[in-house]
Tab-separated table of C-alpha atoms in Angstrom:
chain	number	residue	atom	x	y	z
A	11	MET	CA	0.133	-92.249	-203.097
A	12	SER	CA	0.027	-91.870	-199.624
A	13	ILE	CA	2.604	-92.608	-196.477
A	14	LEU	CA	2.389	-95.862	-194.850
A	15	ILE	CA	3.196	-96.198	-191.088
A	16	TYR	CA	3.389	-99.246	-189.100
A	17	ALA	CA	1.402	-98.751	-185.848
A	18	GLU	CA	2.413	-100.964	-183.189
A	19	TYR	CA	-0.013	-102.166	-180.707
A	20	ALA	CA	0.187	-103.521	-176.989
A	21	PRO	CA	-1.558	-106.872	-176.836
A	22	GLU	CA	-4.356	-107.264	-174.506
A	23	ALA	CA	-2.151	-108.827	-171.812
A	24	SER	CA	-0.208	-105.612	-171.742
A	25	GLY	CA	-3.272	-103.427	-171.847
A	26	GLY	CA	-4.624	-103.519	-175.327
A	27	LYS	CA	-3.893	-100.204	-176.773
A	28	PHE	CA	-1.736	-98.510	-179.149
A	29	LYS	CA	1.784	-97.637	-178.175
A	30	LYS	CA	2.973	-94.269	-177.435
A	31	VAL	CA	5.363	-94.527	-180.337
A	32	ALA	CA	2.543	-95.559	-182.780
A	33	LEU	CA	0.671	-92.373	-181.832
A	34	GLU	CA	3.775	-90.179	-182.342
A	35	LEU	CA	4.623	-91.722	-185.737
A	36	ALA	CA	1.010	-91.005	-186.850
A	37	SER	CA	1.447	-87.225	-185.579
A	38	TYR	CA	4.785	-87.347	-187.466
A	39	ALA	CA	3.327	-88.786	-190.579
A	40	LYS	CA	0.513	-86.386	-190.765
A	41	LYS	CA	2.629	-83.406	-190.871
A	42	VAL	CA	5.047	-84.749	-193.439
A	43	ALA	CA	1.772	-85.900	-195.572
A	44	ASP	CA	0.470	-82.186	-195.550
A	45	THR	CA	3.728	-80.953	-196.460
A	46	LEU	CA	3.683	-83.432	-199.597
A	47	GLY	CA	0.016	-82.961	-200.166
A	48	THR	CA	-0.686	-86.737	-199.586
A	49	THR	CA	-2.440	-89.037	-197.134
A	50	VAL	CA	-1.493	-91.224	-194.044
A	51	THR	CA	-2.438	-95.022	-194.251
A	52	ALA	CA	-1.550	-97.138	-191.126
A	53	ILE	CA	-0.965	-101.014	-191.180
A	54	THR	CA	-2.090	-102.807	-187.901
A	55	ILE	CA	-1.536	-106.557	-187.214
A	56	ASN	CA	-4.239	-108.162	-185.107
A	57	VAL	CA	-5.792	-105.192	-184.007
A	58	GLU	CA	-9.788	-104.884	-183.953
A	59	GLU	CA	-10.360	-101.286	-182.629
A	60	VAL	CA	-8.431	-98.743	-184.655
A	61	SER	CA	-10.488	-95.744	-184.437
A	62	GLU	CA	-8.045	-94.072	-181.795
A	63	LEU	CA	-5.555	-93.330	-184.887
A	64	ALA	CA	-7.911	-90.977	-186.301
A	65	LYS	CA	-7.233	-88.498	-183.751
A	66	TYR	CA	-3.694	-88.159	-184.772
A	67	GLY	CA	-4.109	-87.704	-188.642
A	68	VAL	CA	-4.357	-91.239	-189.974
A	69	ASP	CA	-6.783	-91.332	-192.889
A	70	LYS	CA	-7.113	-95.157	-193.592
A	71	VAL	CA	-6.136	-98.323	-191.815
A	72	LEU	CA	-5.139	-101.618	-193.559
A	73	LYS	CA	-6.238	-104.309	-190.965
A	74	ILE	CA	-4.095	-107.597	-190.988
A	75	ASN	CA	-5.623	-110.410	-188.759
A	76	ASN	CA	-3.696	-113.536	-188.903
A	77	GLU	CA	-2.864	-115.850	-186.037
A	78	LYS	CA	0.471	-116.884	-187.613
A	79	LEU	CA	1.571	-113.048	-186.953
A	80	SER	CA	0.285	-113.222	-183.284
A	81	GLY	CA	3.868	-113.345	-182.306
A	82	PHE	CA	6.866	-110.763	-183.677
A	83	THR	CA	8.595	-112.401	-186.631
A	84	ALA	CA	10.926	-109.647	-188.183
A	85	LYS	CA	10.833	-111.402	-191.684
A	86	ALA	CA	7.060	-112.339	-191.766
A	87	TYR	CA	6.333	-108.550	-190.462
A	88	ALA	CA	8.535	-107.227	-193.095
A	89	ASP	CA	6.984	-109.221	-195.799
A	90	VAL	CA	3.259	-108.149	-195.240
A	91	ILE	CA	4.518	-104.490	-194.600
A	92	GLN	CA	6.096	-104.462	-197.866
A	93	GLN	CA	3.182	-105.878	-199.310
A	94	ALA	CA	1.050	-103.128	-197.936
A	95	ALA	CA	3.654	-100.294	-199.159
A	96	LYS	CA	3.204	-101.889	-202.678
A	97	LYS	CA	-0.677	-102.033	-202.426
A	98	GLU	CA	-0.698	-98.233	-201.644
A	99	SER	CA	2.095	-97.178	-203.831
A	100	ALA	CA	3.874	-95.615	-200.685
A	101	LYS	CA	6.759	-93.827	-201.629
A	102	LEU	CA	7.580	-93.320	-197.744
A	103	VAL	CA	7.275	-95.817	-195.106
A	104	LEU	CA	7.589	-94.888	-191.305
A	105	LEU	CA	8.413	-96.935	-188.321
A	106	SER	CA	9.662	-96.136	-185.000
A	107	SER	CA	13.055	-96.593	-183.732
A	108	THR	CA	11.805	-99.540	-181.359
A	109	THR	CA	14.228	-102.480	-180.995
A	110	ASP	CA	11.881	-104.784	-183.033
A	111	ASN	CA	11.763	-102.161	-185.699
A	112	LEU	CA	15.477	-101.831	-186.078
A	113	TYR	CA	15.375	-105.496	-187.278
A	114	LEU	CA	12.223	-105.125	-189.370
A	115	SER	CA	13.179	-101.928	-191.034
A	116	PRO	CA	16.112	-102.854	-193.229
A	117	LEU	CA	14.022	-105.805	-194.210
A	118	ILE	CA	11.497	-103.739	-195.383
A	119	ALA	CA	14.111	-101.478	-197.146
A	120	VAL	CA	15.642	-104.380	-198.959
A	121	ALA	CA	12.335	-105.602	-200.285
A	122	LEU	CA	11.120	-102.130	-201.682
A	123	GLU	CA	14.743	-101.356	-202.825
A	124	ALA	CA	14.632	-98.172	-200.521
A	125	GLY	CA	16.890	-96.090	-198.758
A	126	PHE	CA	16.931	-96.562	-195.161
A	127	VAL	CA	17.554	-94.190	-192.369
A	128	SER	CA	17.151	-94.889	-188.636
A	129	ASN	CA	17.085	-92.582	-185.383
A	130	VAL	CA	15.352	-89.521	-187.337
A	131	VAL	CA	14.680	-86.636	-184.811
A	132	GLU	CA	12.930	-83.936	-186.917
A	133	LEU	CA	10.796	-83.453	-189.762
A	134	PRO	CA	12.578	-83.452	-193.254
A	135	ILE	CA	14.792	-80.859	-193.760
A	136	SER	CA	13.891	-80.825	-197.461
A	137	THR	CA	11.841	-82.996	-199.464
A	138	SER	CA	13.639	-82.131	-202.888
A	139	PRO	CA	16.279	-83.348	-202.231
A	140	PHE	CA	14.834	-85.593	-199.538
A	141	GLN	CA	16.927	-84.867	-196.442
A	142	VAL	CA	16.546	-85.802	-192.916
A	143	LYS	CA	18.558	-85.259	-189.507
A	144	ARG	CA	19.107	-88.241	-187.294
A	145	THR	CA	21.367	-88.952	-184.461
A	146	ALA	CA	24.892	-90.679	-184.952
A	147	PHE	CA	27.885	-92.074	-182.783
A	148	SER	CA	25.464	-93.392	-179.879
A	149	ASN	CA	23.595	-90.260	-179.939
A	150	LYS	CA	26.694	-88.091	-179.381
A	151	ALA	CA	26.125	-86.195	-182.640
A	152	PHE	CA	23.657	-85.585	-185.363
A	153	ASN	CA	24.188	-86.051	-189.182
A	154	ILE	CA	22.036	-84.810	-192.356
A	155	THR	CA	21.101	-87.879	-194.709
A	156	GLU	CA	19.992	-87.528	-198.151
A	157	ILE	CA	17.897	-90.320	-199.535
A	158	LYS	CA	17.942	-90.611	-203.200
A	159	THR	CA	15.941	-93.741	-203.889
A	160	ASP	CA	12.363	-93.361	-205.059
A	161	ILE	CA	10.824	-95.256	-201.933
A	162	LYS	CA	12.155	-94.252	-198.630
A	163	VAL	CA	11.867	-96.097	-195.241
A	164	LEU	CA	12.405	-93.783	-192.115
A	165	ALA	CA	12.846	-94.917	-188.441
A	166	LEU	CA	11.507	-92.085	-185.975
A	167	ALA	CA	13.702	-91.861	-182.709
A	168	LYS	CA	11.344	-92.125	-179.674
A	169	ASN	CA	10.266	-89.028	-177.857
A	170	SER	CA	11.532	-86.801	-180.825
A	171	PHE	CA	8.379	-85.302	-182.161
A	172	GLY	CA	5.696	-85.564	-179.296
A	173	ILE	CA	1.926	-86.701	-179.918
A	174	ILE	CA	-0.383	-84.142	-181.528
A	175	GLU	CA	-3.999	-84.113	-182.117
A	176	ASN	CA	-4.989	-83.772	-185.738
A	177	SER	CA	-8.351	-85.421	-186.256
A	178	SER	CA	-8.985	-86.914	-189.683
A	179	ASN	CA	-11.979	-88.879	-191.414
A	180	LEU	CA	-10.770	-92.531	-190.867
A	181	THR	CA	-11.638	-95.538	-193.270
A	182	GLU	CA	-10.826	-99.010	-192.400
A	183	GLU	CA	-9.991	-101.953	-194.967
A	184	ASP	CA	-9.336	-105.459	-194.406
A	185	PHE	CA	-5.842	-106.543	-195.864
A	186	THR	CA	-5.047	-110.145	-196.537
A	187	PRO	CA	-1.537	-110.230	-197.801
A	188	THR	CA	0.417	-113.444	-198.540
A	189	ILE	CA	1.876	-115.301	-195.707
A	190	ASN	CA	5.039	-117.176	-196.483
A	191	ASP	CA	5.669	-120.243	-194.156
A	192	ALA	CA	9.340	-119.810	-194.898
A	193	ASP	CA	9.269	-116.479	-192.965
A	194	PHE	CA	8.599	-118.185	-189.636
A	195	GLY	CA	12.266	-119.866	-189.308
A	196	VAL	CA	12.266	-118.482	-185.650
A	197	LYS	CA	9.790	-119.658	-183.363
A	198	VAL	CA	8.681	-117.525	-180.192
A	199	GLU	CA	8.401	-120.044	-177.351
A	200	SER	CA	7.156	-117.571	-174.619
A	201	VAL	CA	6.936	-113.704	-173.787
A	202	GLU	CA	7.611	-112.270	-170.188
A	203	LYS	CA	5.849	-109.099	-169.680
A	204	VAL	CA	6.062	-106.808	-166.616
A	205	ALA	CA	2.554	-105.994	-165.384
A	206	GLY	CA	1.202	-103.414	-163.425
A	207	LYS	CA	3.828	-100.630	-164.182
A	208	VAL	CA	4.947	-97.997	-166.423
A	209	SER	CA	7.067	-99.635	-169.333
A	210	ILE	CA	10.533	-98.227	-170.061
A	211	ALA	CA	9.808	-98.108	-173.980
A	212	ASP	CA	6.593	-95.687	-173.269
A	213	ALA	CA	7.985	-93.737	-170.204
A	214	GLU	CA	8.152	-89.928	-170.197
A	215	ILE	CA	10.420	-90.201	-166.968
A	216	VAL	CA	12.790	-92.910	-166.230
A	217	VAL	CA	14.096	-93.569	-162.687
A	218	SER	CA	17.353	-95.731	-162.829
A	219	GLY	CA	19.610	-97.365	-159.946
A	220	GLY	CA	22.771	-98.795	-159.796
A	221	ARG	CA	25.456	-100.361	-157.461
A	222	GLY	CA	25.304	-97.429	-155.249
A	223	LEU	CA	21.989	-98.790	-153.718
A	224	LYS	CA	24.201	-101.415	-152.000
A	225	GLY	CA	21.495	-104.143	-152.491
A	226	PRO	CA	18.190	-105.257	-153.557
A	227	GLU	CA	16.573	-104.553	-150.331
A	228	ASN	CA	16.993	-101.004	-150.900
A	229	TRP	CA	15.281	-100.930	-154.164
A	230	GLY	CA	12.118	-99.338	-152.398
A	231	LEU	CA	14.135	-95.943	-152.901
A	232	ILE	CA	13.943	-96.194	-156.569
A	233	GLU	CA	10.405	-97.505	-156.658
A	234	ASP	CA	8.999	-94.408	-154.062
A	235	LEU	CA	10.530	-92.075	-156.365
A	236	ALA	CA	9.246	-93.264	-159.557
A	237	ALA	CA	5.649	-93.678	-158.138
A	238	VAL	CA	5.813	-89.912	-157.041
A	239	LEU	CA	6.874	-88.869	-160.805
A	240	GLY	CA	4.720	-91.372	-162.554
A	241	ALA	CA	8.043	-92.911	-163.999
A	242	ALA	CA	9.357	-96.439	-165.034
A	243	THR	CA	12.053	-98.109	-163.089
A	244	ALA	CA	15.335	-99.122	-164.544
A	245	CYS	CA	18.956	-100.123	-163.585
A	246	SER	CA	22.521	-100.662	-164.679
A	247	LYS	CA	23.847	-103.930	-166.290
A	248	PRO	CA	25.837	-104.851	-162.946
A	249	VAL	CA	22.505	-104.515	-160.882
A	250	SER	CA	20.695	-106.756	-163.348
A	251	ASP	CA	23.653	-109.395	-163.688
A	252	MET	CA	23.890	-109.745	-159.860
A	253	GLY	CA	20.280	-110.595	-159.887
A	254	TRP	CA	18.914	-107.549	-157.825
A	255	ARG	CA	16.761	-106.509	-160.566
A	256	PRO	CA	15.222	-108.360	-163.673
A	257	HIS	CA	17.224	-108.112	-166.838
A	258	GLY	CA	14.186	-106.311	-168.511
A	259	GLU	CA	15.079	-103.396	-166.499
A	260	HIS	CA	18.610	-103.085	-167.759
A	261	VAL	CA	19.074	-100.009	-169.981
A	262	GLY	CA	22.030	-98.850	-171.836
A	263	GLN	CA	23.693	-99.610	-174.961
A	264	THR	CA	23.564	-103.410	-174.176
A	265	GLY	CA	20.343	-103.471	-172.741
A	266	LYS	CA	17.031	-101.245	-173.585
A	267	PRO	CA	17.705	-97.950	-175.198
A	268	VAL	CA	16.134	-94.833	-173.486
A	269	ALA	CA	14.882	-91.690	-174.877
A	270	ALA	CA	13.051	-90.345	-172.225
A	271	ASN	CA	12.204	-86.588	-171.526
A	272	LEU	CA	13.567	-87.113	-168.207
A	273	TYR	CA	16.138	-89.719	-167.022
A	274	ILE	CA	17.443	-89.871	-163.249
A	275	ALA	CA	20.339	-91.973	-162.432
A	276	ILE	CA	21.061	-92.762	-158.690
A	277	GLY	CA	24.161	-94.505	-157.698
A	278	ILE	CA	25.352	-94.974	-161.407
A	279	SER	CA	28.715	-94.180	-162.121
A	280	GLY	CA	28.292	-93.839	-165.680
A	281	ALA	CA	30.100	-96.685	-167.763
A	282	ILE	CA	30.429	-95.655	-171.559
A	283	GLN	CA	27.917	-98.303	-172.580
A	284	HIS	CA	25.330	-96.944	-170.016
A	285	ILE	CA	25.441	-93.544	-171.300
A	286	ALA	CA	25.324	-94.168	-175.119
A	287	GLY	CA	22.204	-96.245	-174.213
A	288	ILE	CA	20.358	-93.409	-172.338
A	289	ASN	CA	22.029	-90.422	-174.114
A	290	ALA	CA	18.959	-89.599	-176.478
A	291	SER	CA	17.005	-88.569	-173.026
A	292	LYS	CA	16.381	-84.903	-172.934
A	293	VAL	CA	17.570	-84.059	-169.653
A	294	LYS	CA	19.534	-86.538	-167.532
A	295	VAL	CA	19.762	-85.820	-163.668
A	296	VAL	CA	22.604	-87.666	-161.756
A	297	ILE	CA	22.676	-88.433	-158.048
A	298	ASN	CA	26.114	-89.828	-156.887
A	299	SER	CA	28.243	-89.489	-154.011
A	300	ASP	CA	31.516	-89.780	-155.972
A	301	PRO	CA	32.114	-86.146	-157.482
A	302	GLU	CA	34.395	-87.699	-159.813
A	303	ALA	CA	31.731	-90.272	-161.399
A	304	PRO	CA	31.969	-90.192	-165.342
A	305	PHE	CA	28.234	-89.525	-165.591
A	306	PHE	CA	28.385	-85.935	-164.194
A	307	LYS	CA	30.309	-85.067	-167.313
A	308	VAL	CA	26.989	-85.686	-169.366
A	309	ALA	CA	24.441	-84.559	-166.713
A	310	ASP	CA	22.271	-81.655	-167.173
A	311	TYR	CA	21.816	-81.301	-163.247
A	312	GLY	CA	23.883	-83.297	-160.989
A	313	ILE	CA	23.662	-83.711	-157.133
A	314	VAL	CA	26.979	-85.018	-155.040
A	315	GLY	CA	25.642	-86.655	-152.037
A	316	ASP	CA	24.400	-89.776	-150.469
A	317	ALA	CA	21.483	-91.168	-152.187
A	318	PHE	CA	19.954	-92.433	-148.927
A	319	ASP	CA	19.874	-88.837	-147.602
A	320	VAL	CA	19.109	-87.155	-151.040
A	321	VAL	CA	16.334	-89.335	-152.473
A	322	PRO	CA	13.961	-89.244	-149.366
A	323	ARG	CA	14.338	-85.545	-149.262
A	324	LEU	CA	13.514	-85.181	-152.772
A	325	ILE	CA	10.620	-87.423	-152.522
A	326	GLU	CA	9.523	-85.330	-149.625
A	327	LYS	CA	9.506	-82.089	-151.631
A	328	LEU	CA	7.883	-83.532	-154.651
A	329	LYS	CA	4.930	-84.702	-152.387
A	330	ALA	CA	4.687	-81.467	-151.037
A	331	PHE	CA	4.869	-79.701	-154.414
A	332	LYS	CA	1.949	-82.026	-155.951
A	333	GLN	CA	-0.243	-81.400	-153.026
A	334	GLN	CA	0.064	-77.593	-153.287
A	335	GLN	CA	-0.721	-78.063	-157.247
A	336	SER	CA	-3.726	-80.153	-156.247
């Protein structure tokens, strides 16, 4: 029996490396495996070089290489992962709570007749009975969930555990599962990728702008601050709806969820849908000229002021601080 994880990989067009969430998942799985006295097996799809996983505690990698799986299809991916789980007699299957995996995980759970818990934020509180802590009500609360099924599927919330190096002796094995053509009812026609920027999914810091920027011509303010911090850029829904920024940068409950270590909101009033989507971020900083903006009620730090005055001064101070540290 081993713990099985699905290690997500960014294709060559996006850098050709394991995603940060995969390394965090491996670190988490290793800690759980040590507690249970078992090993960690990872499944990869169309990845040639997998040795990096050994640094984070993975003992074995099942490598699937099949052109039919070159584009994400939830049913097909779920089918091959559940086949891997059965092959390894895995009682615990771990994935990250990414957008794709929140479609994928329930399908795997159904196939394995397993209990499923998403948005897990800590190591299991208990393994007998098996209990985990997860976020609830759009990250406004936590609950303790007990899983009673023999096989369990968990989806780990991003940035909830961290990346911890714990070297292992890795073995690799080619795995050829049965591919069911009926699983490909959805066809991917094209994928648009943002190149040359920090991705929102992997970012430790996110700098986000709203209508308070007054127009797309002022977006340099967001990009300049993000460049100093090594952050990803994002925006509120109205900004993407007006065409100021691409929809891929829209974060919130109806856009991309954010669980960054630091989220900076500039000129965003704080609609409930936006706050729900970024509430898992550990530290939230708000810059807004309206002292009554709803965002201030959930902020860890708030600055009431004009973004066109505050942000340039903040950038100047950060640059001076970084020079002192170098």
